[in-house]
Coordinates of C-alpha atoms in Angstrom, one line a residue:
Chain A
M25 CA 82.5 119.8 84.6
I26 CA 82.1 122.5 87.3
E27 CA 85.3 121.3 88.8
R28 CA 87.3 121.8 85.6
A29 CA 85.8 125.2 84.9
L30 CA 86.2 126.4 88.5
N31 CA 89.8 127.7 88.5
P32 CA 89.6 129.3 85.0
F33 CA 86.3 131.0 85.9
L34 CA 87.7 132.3 89.2
L35 CA 90.8 133.5 87.5
V36 CA 88.9 135.4 84.9
A37 CA 86.5 136.8 87.5
S38 CA 89.5 138.0 89.6
L39 CA 91.1 139.7 86.6
A40 CA 87.7 141.4 85.8
A41 CA 87.4 142.5 89.4
L42 CA 90.9 144.0 89.4
F43 CA 90.1 145.8 86.2
A44 CA 86.8 147.0 87.7
A45 CA 88.7 148.3 90.8
C46 CA 90.7 150.6 88.4
L47 CA 87.5 151.9 86.8
L48 CA 85.5 152.6 90.0
G49 CA 86.3 155.1 92.7
S50 CA 85.6 158.6 93.9
T51 CA 86.1 159.7 90.3
P52 CA 85.1 156.9 88.0
L53 CA 87.4 156.5 85.0
P54 CA 85.9 155.4 81.7
F55 CA 86.9 152.0 80.3
E56 CA 89.1 153.3 77.5
R57 CA 91.1 155.5 79.7
V58 CA 91.8 152.7 82.2
L59 CA 92.8 150.4 79.4
A60 CA 95.1 153.1 78.0
A61 CA 96.6 153.7 81.4
L62 CA 97.2 150.0 82.0
L63 CA 99.0 149.9 78.6
G64 CA 101.0 153.0 79.5
Q65 CA 99.5 155.2 76.9
A66 CA 97.3 157.6 79.0
S67 CA 97.8 161.1 80.3
G68 CA 100.0 161.6 83.4
G69 CA 97.0 162.0 85.7
D70 CA 95.3 158.8 84.6
Q71 CA 98.6 156.9 84.8
L72 CA 99.1 158.1 88.3
V73 CA 95.6 157.2 89.5
V74 CA 95.7 153.7 88.0
W75 CA 99.4 152.7 88.6
Q76 CA 100.0 154.5 91.9
I77 CA 96.7 154.3 93.6
R78 CA 94.0 151.9 92.3
L79 CA 95.9 149.0 90.9
P80 CA 98.4 148.5 93.8
R81 CA 95.5 148.8 96.3
A82 CA 93.4 146.2 94.3
I83 CA 96.3 143.8 93.9
C84 CA 97.2 144.1 97.6
G85 CA 93.6 143.3 98.4
F86 CA 93.7 140.3 96.1
A87 CA 97.0 139.1 97.6
V88 CA 95.7 139.4 101.1
G89 CA 92.5 137.5 100.3
A90 CA 94.3 134.8 98.4
A91 CA 96.8 134.3 101.2
L92 CA 94.0 134.1 103.8
G93 CA 91.8 131.8 101.5
A94 CA 94.7 129.4 100.9
S95 CA 95.9 129.3 104.6
G96 CA 92.2 128.8 105.7
A97 CA 91.8 125.9 103.2
V98 CA 95.0 124.1 104.3
L99 CA 94.4 124.6 108.0
Q100 CA 91.0 123.1 107.6
G101 CA 92.5 120.2 105.8
L102 CA 95.2 119.7 108.4
L103 CA 92.9 120.0 111.4
R104 CA 90.1 118.2 109.5
N105 CA 87.6 120.8 110.5
P106 CA 85.7 123.4 108.4
L107 CA 85.9 126.1 111.2
A108 CA 89.7 126.3 111.2
E109 CA 90.9 129.6 109.9
P110 CA 93.7 132.0 110.7
G111 CA 91.3 134.4 112.3
V112 CA 89.3 131.9 114.3
L113 CA 92.4 130.1 115.5
G114 CA 94.0 133.3 116.8
V115 CA 96.8 133.3 114.1
S116 CA 95.7 136.7 112.7
A117 CA 95.5 138.2 116.2
C118 CA 99.0 137.0 117.1
A119 CA 100.3 138.4 113.8
S120 CA 98.6 141.7 114.5
L121 CA 100.2 141.7 117.9
G122 CA 103.6 141.3 116.2
A123 CA 102.8 144.1 113.8
V124 CA 101.6 146.4 116.6
V125 CA 104.8 145.7 118.6
A126 CA 106.8 146.7 115.5
L127 CA 104.8 149.9 115.3
Y128 CA 105.0 150.6 119.0
Y129 CA 108.8 150.4 119.2
G130 CA 109.2 152.2 115.9
F131 CA 111.0 149.3 114.2
A132 CA 108.4 149.5 111.4
A133 CA 109.4 153.1 110.5
S134 CA 113.1 152.4 110.5
W135 CA 113.2 149.2 108.5
A136 CA 110.7 148.0 105.9
Y137 CA 111.0 144.4 106.7
A138 CA 110.4 144.8 110.5
M139 CA 106.7 144.8 110.1
P140 CA 106.3 141.7 108.0
L141 CA 108.9 139.8 110.0
A142 CA 107.2 140.7 113.3
A143 CA 103.8 139.8 112.0
I144 CA 105.0 136.5 110.5
S145 CA 106.8 135.6 113.8
G146 CA 103.5 136.2 115.6
A147 CA 101.6 134.0 113.1
L148 CA 104.2 131.2 113.1
L149 CA 104.1 131.1 116.9
A150 CA 100.3 130.8 116.8
T151 CA 100.2 128.1 114.1
G152 CA 102.9 126.1 115.8
F153 CA 101.1 126.3 119.1
I154 CA 97.7 125.3 117.5
A155 CA 99.3 122.4 115.6
S156 CA 101.1 121.1 118.7
V157 CA 97.9 121.2 120.7
A158 CA 96.1 119.4 117.8
L159 CA 98.5 116.5 118.4
Y160 CA 97.0 115.9 121.8
T161 CA 93.3 116.6 121.2
Q162 CA 90.9 115.6 118.4
S163 CA 88.3 118.0 119.8
V164 CA 87.4 120.8 117.5
V165 CA 85.9 122.7 120.4
T166 CA 89.1 122.6 122.3
L167 CA 91.1 124.0 119.3
I168 CA 88.6 126.8 118.7
L169 CA 88.6 127.7 122.4
I170 CA 92.4 127.8 122.3
G171 CA 92.1 130.1 119.3
V172 CA 89.7 132.3 121.3
G173 CA 92.2 132.3 124.1
L174 CA 95.0 133.2 121.8
S175 CA 92.9 136.0 120.2
S176 CA 91.9 137.4 123.6
F177 CA 95.5 137.3 124.9
A178 CA 96.8 139.0 121.7
G179 CA 94.0 141.5 122.0
A180 CA 94.8 142.3 125.6
A181 CA 98.5 142.7 124.8
M182 CA 97.6 145.1 122.0
S183 CA 95.3 147.1 124.2
L184 CA 98.1 147.4 126.7
L185 CA 100.4 148.8 124.0
L186 CA 97.6 151.2 122.8
N187 CA 97.3 152.3 126.4
F188 CA 101.0 153.1 126.5
A189 CA 101.2 154.5 123.0
P190 CA 104.0 157.2 123.0
T191 CA 102.3 159.5 120.5
P192 CA 98.8 159.9 119.0
F193 CA 100.3 159.1 115.6
T194 CA 101.5 155.7 116.8
L195 CA 98.1 155.1 118.4
A196 CA 96.3 155.9 115.1
D197 CA 98.8 153.7 113.2
M198 CA 98.2 150.8 115.5
I199 CA 94.4 151.1 115.5
N200 CA 94.5 151.2 111.7
W201 CA 96.4 147.9 111.6
M202 CA 93.9 146.3 114.0
L203 CA 91.0 147.3 111.8
G204 CA 92.5 146.0 108.6
S205 CA 92.6 147.9 105.3
V206 CA 94.5 148.0 102.0
A207 CA 94.0 151.8 101.5
N208 CA 97.1 153.7 100.3
R209 CA 99.1 150.5 99.7
S210 CA 101.8 150.8 97.1
F211 CA 103.7 148.3 95.0
T212 CA 106.6 148.8 97.4
D213 CA 104.5 147.5 100.3
L214 CA 103.6 144.5 98.2
W215 CA 107.2 143.7 97.2
V216 CA 108.2 143.6 100.8
V217 CA 105.8 140.9 101.7
A218 CA 105.7 139.1 98.3
P219 CA 108.7 136.8 99.0
F220 CA 107.1 135.5 102.2
M221 CA 103.7 135.0 100.5
L222 CA 105.4 133.2 97.6
L223 CA 107.4 130.9 99.9
G224 CA 104.3 130.2 102.0
G225 CA 102.2 129.6 98.9
V226 CA 104.8 127.2 97.4
L227 CA 105.0 125.3 100.7
L228 CA 101.2 124.9 100.9
F229 CA 100.7 124.1 97.3
S230 CA 103.4 121.4 97.3
S231 CA 102.0 119.7 100.4
R232 CA 98.4 119.8 99.4
R233 CA 98.2 116.2 98.3
G234 CA 98.9 115.0 101.8
L235 CA 95.7 116.8 102.9
S236 CA 93.7 114.5 100.8
A237 CA 95.1 111.5 102.6
L238 CA 94.3 113.2 106.0
T239 CA 90.7 112.9 105.0
L240 CA 90.9 109.3 106.1
G241 CA 91.9 110.1 109.6
E242 CA 95.5 110.4 110.9
E243 CA 96.2 106.7 111.5
A244 CA 94.8 105.6 108.2
A245 CA 96.6 108.5 106.5
I246 CA 99.9 107.2 107.9
G247 CA 98.8 103.8 106.8
V248 CA 98.5 104.9 103.2
G249 CA 102.0 106.3 103.4
L250 CA 101.7 109.9 104.4
N251 CA 104.7 111.4 106.1
I252 CA 102.5 113.3 108.6
K253 CA 105.3 115.1 110.5
R254 CA 106.6 116.7 107.2
L255 CA 103.0 117.6 106.2
R256 CA 102.3 119.2 109.6
L257 CA 105.5 121.2 109.5
A258 CA 104.9 122.4 105.9
V259 CA 101.3 123.5 106.7
V260 CA 102.2 125.2 109.9
V261 CA 105.1 127.2 108.3
G262 CA 103.2 127.8 105.1
A263 CA 100.0 129.0 106.7
G264 CA 102.0 131.1 109.2
L265 CA 103.9 132.8 106.4
L266 CA 100.8 133.5 104.4
A267 CA 98.6 134.7 107.3
G268 CA 101.5 136.8 108.8
A269 CA 102.3 138.4 105.4
A270 CA 98.6 139.1 104.9
V271 CA 98.4 140.9 108.3
A272 CA 101.7 142.8 107.6
L273 CA 100.2 144.1 104.4
A274 CA 96.6 144.8 105.5
G275 CA 96.2 144.3 109.2
A276 CA 93.7 141.8 110.6
I277 CA 91.0 140.8 108.1
G278 CA 88.9 138.0 109.4
F279 CA 86.7 135.3 108.0
V280 CA 87.9 135.3 104.4
G281 CA 89.8 132.2 105.3
I282 CA 86.7 130.4 106.4
V283 CA 84.2 131.6 103.8
A284 CA 86.2 131.1 100.7
P285 CA 87.1 127.4 101.3
H286 CA 83.6 126.7 102.5
L287 CA 82.1 127.9 99.3
V288 CA 84.5 126.0 96.9
R289 CA 84.6 122.7 98.9
P290 CA 81.3 121.2 97.5
L291 CA 82.5 122.1 94.0
V292 CA 85.7 120.0 94.3
H293 CA 84.1 116.9 95.8
H294 CA 85.1 118.0 99.3
D295 CA 88.8 117.3 98.6
P296 CA 91.0 119.5 100.7
A297 CA 93.9 119.3 98.2
R298 CA 91.7 120.5 95.3
S299 CA 90.2 123.3 97.3
V300 CA 93.5 125.1 98.0
L301 CA 93.8 126.9 94.7
P302 CA 90.1 127.9 94.2
A303 CA 89.9 129.0 97.8
A304 CA 92.9 131.3 97.2
L305 CA 91.4 132.7 94.0
L306 CA 88.0 133.2 95.6
G307 CA 89.5 134.7 98.7
G308 CA 91.3 137.2 96.6
L309 CA 88.2 137.9 94.5
L310 CA 86.0 138.5 97.5
L311 CA 88.4 141.0 99.0
V312 CA 88.8 142.9 95.8
I313 CA 85.0 143.2 95.5
A314 CA 84.7 144.1 99.2
D315 CA 87.3 146.8 98.7
I316 CA 85.5 148.2 95.7
V317 CA 82.3 148.4 97.8
V318 CA 84.2 150.1 100.6
R319 CA 85.5 152.7 98.1
V320 CA 82.3 153.5 96.3
L321 CA 80.0 153.6 99.4
P322 CA 79.1 157.2 99.9
T323 CA 80.3 157.4 103.5
T324 CA 82.0 160.4 105.0
T325 CA 84.9 158.4 106.4
E326 CA 85.9 155.4 104.3
L327 CA 84.9 152.1 105.9
K328 CA 87.8 149.8 106.8
L329 CA 88.0 146.6 104.8
G330 CA 88.5 144.5 107.9
V331 CA 85.4 145.8 109.4
V332 CA 83.3 145.1 106.4
A333 CA 84.8 141.6 106.1
A334 CA 83.9 140.9 109.7
L335 CA 80.4 142.2 109.3
I336 CA 79.8 139.8 106.5
G337 CA 82.1 137.0 107.6
A338 CA 81.0 136.6 111.3
P339 CA 77.4 135.7 110.4
A340 CA 78.7 133.3 107.8
F341 CA 80.9 131.7 110.4
A342 CA 78.0 131.2 112.7
W343 CA 76.0 129.7 109.8
I344 CA 78.7 127.2 108.9
A345 CA 79.1 126.3 112.6
L346 CA 75.3 125.6 112.8
R347 CA 75.3 123.5 109.6
R348 CA 78.3 121.5 110.6
R349 CA 77.8 117.8 110.7
G350 CA 77.8 116.8 114.3
G351 CA 79.8 113.9 115.8
D352 CA 83.4 114.9 116.6
G353 CA 82.6 118.1 118.7
Chain B
M25 CA 107.4 88.0 97.9
A26 CA 106.7 90.1 101.0
E27 CA 107.3 88.8 104.4
L28 CA 106.4 90.6 107.6
K29 CA 108.1 89.1 110.6
I30 CA 107.7 90.1 114.2
A31 CA 110.5 88.3 116.2
D32 CA 110.6 88.3 119.9
A33 CA 109.3 91.9 120.0
C34 CA 108.5 93.8 123.3
L35 CA 106.7 97.1 123.6
T36 CA 106.4 99.1 126.8
V37 CA 104.6 102.4 126.9
A38 CA 104.7 104.5 130.1
G39 CA 105.7 101.6 132.2
A40 CA 103.0 99.3 130.9
T41 CA 104.0 96.3 128.9
L42 CA 101.7 96.2 125.9
V43 CA 103.5 93.4 124.0
R44 CA 105.8 90.8 125.5
N45 CA 108.2 88.6 123.4
A46 CA 105.7 88.3 120.5
S47 CA 106.7 86.4 117.4
V48 CA 104.3 86.3 114.4
K49 CA 104.9 85.9 110.7
I50 CA 102.7 87.1 107.9
T51 CA 103.2 85.9 104.3
P52 CA 101.1 86.0 101.2
G53 CA 98.5 83.3 100.8
E54 CA 97.5 83.2 104.4
L55 CA 94.7 84.8 106.4
V56 CA 95.8 85.2 109.9
V57 CA 93.3 86.2 112.6
L58 CA 94.5 87.8 115.8
L59 CA 92.3 86.9 118.7
G60 CA 92.3 87.9 122.4
P61 CA 90.2 89.8 124.9
N62 CA 90.1 93.6 125.1
G63 CA 93.5 95.0 126.2
A64 CA 95.4 91.9 125.3
G65 CA 97.7 93.9 123.1
K66 CA 96.3 93.1 119.6
T67 CA 96.2 96.7 118.4
S68 CA 99.7 97.3 119.8
L69 CA 100.9 94.3 117.9
L70 CA 99.4 95.6 114.7
R71 CA 101.0 99.0 115.2
L72 CA 104.3 97.3 115.9
A73 CA 103.9 95.3 112.7
L74 CA 103.3 98.5 110.8
G75 CA 106.3 100.3 112.3
L76 CA 104.1 103.0 113.8
L77 CA 105.8 102.1 117.1
P78 CA 109.3 100.7 117.2
P79 CA 109.8 97.7 119.5
D80 CA 111.8 98.2 122.7
S81 CA 113.5 94.9 122.0
G82 CA 113.2 92.2 119.3
H83 CA 112.7 92.9 115.6
V84 CA 109.9 93.8 113.2
T85 CA 111.1 93.3 109.7
L86 CA 109.6 93.7 106.2
D87 CA 111.6 91.5 103.8
G88 CA 114.5 91.6 106.3
V89 CA 114.5 95.4 106.8
A90 CA 113.4 97.0 110.1
V91 CA 109.9 98.2 109.2
S92 CA 110.2 101.4 111.3
K93 CA 113.2 102.3 109.0
V94 CA 111.2 101.9 105.8
V95 CA 110.1 105.1 104.2
P96 CA 106.3 105.6 104.8
A97 CA 105.4 105.5 101.1
E98 CA 107.5 102.4 100.4
R99 CA 106.0 100.6 103.4
A100 CA 102.5 101.6 102.3
R101 CA 103.1 100.0 98.9
S102 CA 103.8 96.7 100.7
I103 CA 101.3 96.8 103.6
A104 CA 97.7 98.2 103.5
Y105 CA 96.3 99.1 106.9
L106 CA 92.7 99.4 108.1
P107 CA 92.8 101.0 111.6
Q108 CA 90.1 100.5 114.2
T109 CA 88.6 104.0 113.9
R110 CA 88.2 105.4 110.5
P111 CA 86.7 108.9 110.9
L112 CA 86.2 110.6 107.6
A113 CA 86.7 114.3 107.8
W114 CA 84.7 115.3 104.8
P115 CA 81.8 113.9 102.8
N116 CA 84.0 112.7 100.0
R117 CA 83.0 110.6 97.0
V118 CA 83.4 106.9 97.4
R119 CA 85.6 106.8 94.3
D120 CA 88.0 109.3 95.9
I121 CA 88.2 107.5 99.2
V122 CA 89.1 104.3 97.4
A123 CA 91.6 106.1 95.3
L124 CA 93.4 107.4 98.4
G125 CA 94.3 103.8 99.0
R126 CA 96.8 104.4 96.2
F127 CA 98.3 107.5 97.9
A128 CA 101.7 105.9 98.1
H129 CA 101.6 105.2 94.3
G130 CA 101.4 109.0 93.9
V131 CA 97.7 109.4 93.3
V132 CA 96.4 112.9 92.8
L133 CA 92.6 113.0 93.3
G134 CA 90.8 114.0 90.1
K135 CA 93.8 113.1 87.9
L136 CA 94.2 109.4 88.2
R137 CA 96.7 107.7 85.9
T138 CA 95.4 104.6 84.0
V139 CA 97.1 102.1 86.4
D140 CA 95.5 103.8 89.4
A141 CA 92.1 104.1 87.8
V142 CA 92.1 100.4 86.9
A143 CA 93.1 99.4 90.4
V144 CA 90.3 101.6 91.8
E145 CA 87.7 100.2 89.4
R146 CA 88.8 96.6 90.3
A147 CA 88.5 97.3 94.0
L148 CA 85.1 99.0 93.6
L149 CA 83.9 95.9 91.6
A150 CA 85.4 93.5 94.2
C151 CA 83.6 95.2 97.0
D152 CA 80.3 95.6 95.0
L153 CA 80.6 99.4 95.2
L154 CA 80.2 100.4 91.5
A155 CA 76.7 101.6 92.0
L156 CA 77.8 103.8 94.9
A157 CA 81.0 105.0 93.4
D158 CA 79.8 108.6 92.9
R159 CA 77.9 108.9 96.1
N160 CA 79.2 111.0 99.0
A161 CA 80.4 109.1 102.1
D162 CA 77.9 110.8 104.4
T163 CA 75.0 109.2 102.5
L164 CA 76.2 105.6 103.2
S165 CA 75.2 103.1 105.8
G166 CA 77.7 101.6 108.2
G167 CA 78.0 98.4 106.2
E168 CA 78.5 100.3 103.0
L169 CA 81.2 102.4 104.6
A170 CA 83.0 99.3 105.9
R171 CA 83.1 98.0 102.3
V172 CA 84.5 101.4 101.1
H173 CA 87.3 101.1 103.6
C174 CA 88.0 97.5 102.4
A175 CA 88.0 98.7 98.8
R176 CA 90.5 101.4 99.8
A177 CA 92.8 98.8 101.2
I178 CA 92.3 96.5 98.2
A179 CA 92.9 99.3 95.7
A180 CA 96.4 99.7 97.2
T181 CA 97.3 96.3 95.6
T182 CA 99.7 95.6 98.4
P183 CA 100.9 92.0 99.0
L184 CA 100.0 92.4 102.7
L185 CA 97.0 93.8 104.6
L186 CA 96.6 94.6 108.3
A187 CA 93.0 95.2 109.6
D188 CA 92.0 96.1 113.1
E189 CA 88.4 94.9 113.8
P190 CA 87.1 95.5 110.3
T191 CA 83.7 94.0 111.3
A192 CA 83.1 96.1 114.4
A193 CA 79.5 97.4 114.6
L194 CA 78.4 95.5 111.5
D195 CA 75.4 93.2 111.2
P196 CA 76.0 89.5 110.5
L197 CA 75.6 89.8 106.7
H198 CA 78.1 92.6 106.5
Q199 CA 80.5 90.9 108.8
H200 CA 80.5 87.9 106.4
Q201 CA 80.8 90.2 103.4
V202 CA 83.9 91.9 104.9
L203 CA 85.5 88.5 105.8
Q204 CA 84.8 87.2 102.3
L205 CA 86.5 90.3 100.8
L206 CA 89.5 89.6 103.0
R207 CA 89.4 85.9 102.1
G208 CA 89.3 86.9 98.4
F209 CA 92.3 89.2 98.9
V210 CA 94.2 86.3 100.4
D211 CA 93.0 83.8 97.7
D212 CA 94.3 86.3 95.1
G213 CA 97.8 85.9 96.6
G214 CA 97.7 88.5 99.5
G215 CA 98.6 88.0 103.1
A216 CA 96.4 89.4 105.9
L217 CA 96.6 89.9 109.6
V218 CA 93.1 90.7 110.9
V219 CA 92.0 91.4 114.5
L220 CA 88.6 90.0 115.2
H221 CA 86.4 89.5 118.3
D222 CA 84.0 87.0 116.7
I223 CA 85.6 83.6 117.2
A224 CA 83.1 81.8 115.1
L225 CA 83.8 84.1 112.2
A226 CA 87.6 83.7 112.7
A227 CA 87.3 79.9 112.7
R228 CA 85.2 80.0 109.6
Y229 CA 87.6 82.1 107.5
A230 CA 91.1 82.0 109.0
D231 CA 94.0 79.9 107.9
R232 CA 95.7 80.5 111.1
L233 CA 94.7 81.9 114.5
V234 CA 97.1 83.8 116.8
W235 CA 95.8 84.0 120.3
M236 CA 96.9 86.8 122.7
K237 CA 96.5 87.3 126.4
D238 CA 98.1 89.7 128.7
A239 CA 100.4 91.1 126.1
T240 CA 101.7 87.7 125.1
V241 CA 101.1 85.4 122.1
V242 CA 100.0 82.2 123.8
A243 CA 99.1 80.1 120.7
D244 CA 99.6 80.2 116.9
G245 CA 98.1 77.6 114.6
T246 CA 95.2 76.5 112.4
P247 CA 91.7 76.8 113.9
A248 CA 91.5 73.0 114.2
E249 CA 94.8 72.9 116.1
T250 CA 94.3 75.9 118.5
L251 CA 90.5 76.2 119.1
S252 CA 89.5 74.3 122.2
V253 CA 87.1 74.6 125.0
E254 CA 90.0 74.9 127.4
R255 CA 91.6 77.7 125.4
M256 CA 88.3 79.6 125.2
R257 CA 88.1 79.4 129.0
D258 CA 91.7 80.4 129.5
I259 CA 91.8 83.3 127.0
Y260 CA 88.3 84.8 127.3
G261 CA 87.0 83.3 130.5
V262 CA 83.9 81.9 128.8
E263 CA 82.4 78.4 128.4
A264 CA 82.0 77.4 124.8
T265 CA 81.0 74.4 122.8
I266 CA 82.9 73.4 119.7
N267 CA 81.7 71.2 116.9
S268 CA 84.6 70.0 114.8
D269 CA 82.6 67.8 112.4
G270 CA 82.3 70.2 109.5
A271 CA 84.9 71.8 107.1
Y272 CA 85.7 74.2 109.9
P273 CA 85.2 74.2 113.6
R274 CA 81.9 75.8 114.8
V275 CA 82.1 77.5 118.1
S276 CA 79.3 78.9 120.2
V277 CA 79.8 80.8 123.4
E278 CA 77.5 79.7 126.2
G279 CA 78.3 82.2 128.9
P280 CA 81.0 83.2 131.5
A281 CA 83.1 80.4 132.8

């Protein structure tokens, strides 16, 4: 019952949150005016606020959260481990490094696709590396330590680039990416990364059935007829595309990929395949809400979405790690 | 009619010969138990049979086709496999785990077609799991979990079944329950190759015993034909007494030879 209602509920809640994101802000707009603006029947000023500022920002937040939620859910299915997530495994950090490299050398300013391609390359390298290490070890601890190593390495490389930043503007740009935010994003920004997100999403969604089989363990999964090499490739490429595109759009935003799948898993009988879609929807919903909170908080400087996500997500990560059923550590 | 045939197969991994010139045939209607001490090559032979590892020489064929060339899903519709370690990643429902046995039939969890749902119900019934069907796997005992894995293999409705030590770490009652399930599978027209360490259990339920030692198949025949005091000494290095008066030979191990 809950299972059947889950996706429709999350969809409706997400749409409501997107609508709320258009209502709320430094100058709250009344319900009728937002509705009129969405239908294209409002004054020029309202149209501008809704279509150029609030809606693209909210949809970008949703896309980023959905991408991270989905890639978290499939990585957890593939590695058979509730702690796997783009952020924890160092995938987001490597994608950020790619993005920062593109900013540092000025590629990002001269070609719109430079940033997403650089971020996605970083993410794919990291997911490929993690998945190939996972072939040799069943130890969750090893994988997470390797993620920590990847994150630290990418962090150090980024610090190096910050150190050598040619101008203060580049420096500010790079720091903004590392903190993570969807402020001032336009539909143009979204269209640039959308093809990568779409491709990644299709790859993950079409391979999700294999994740159910992996529940049984790799050998038994092969025994029931899973083509594990194909699954691994699809997940690595799909999760890399999604995490890389998310970073290209919003910078590094951690822990959504771990919290969203964790919350939906008990509602879908712990089936990794059935958790992909609701994890994506919930990830999107969480980030839209978090972004509304960031915007309406009366702070002098607007908080960065990535900072808020980490402030909430990191304790959640620790809590999940503590509650994890022991055994395969 | 499914026939799995290992003919003169050799397997060498990293310089170590794991299987040497092995020939074994598995056909429906026969429960074959693979015996031998630790490291004799039993699991390797099972993996060869399943096509997970291709033989260095010789042939492993499923109905005449090299098994390593058969598409995974197609192979899985002919051969069910219970590996030695069966770590479950998540606390799934029993019903879902059993349904995964039909993965190669295109099962999508939560949306079972009638034919799949019927096979799952039958397997749950055969393994006495109906009462536990909606429980999560992490609430089950070791014996109950072993039955769940058996049900998973039975739900696949394959003509053949390979099982690697399905009775490991089970108490005597559950050991017999698992063997009776496998026996039932064979009596219903299936063929099974099962690795066991309990010779008494093997002699009680098997139609045929295949004995392995040092990567080689040294004997292949009915329990009455192949089970002897000398063989127990030769293969396992133990002294045993064998009583052949009943319907099946009863063996008890007295101690090291």
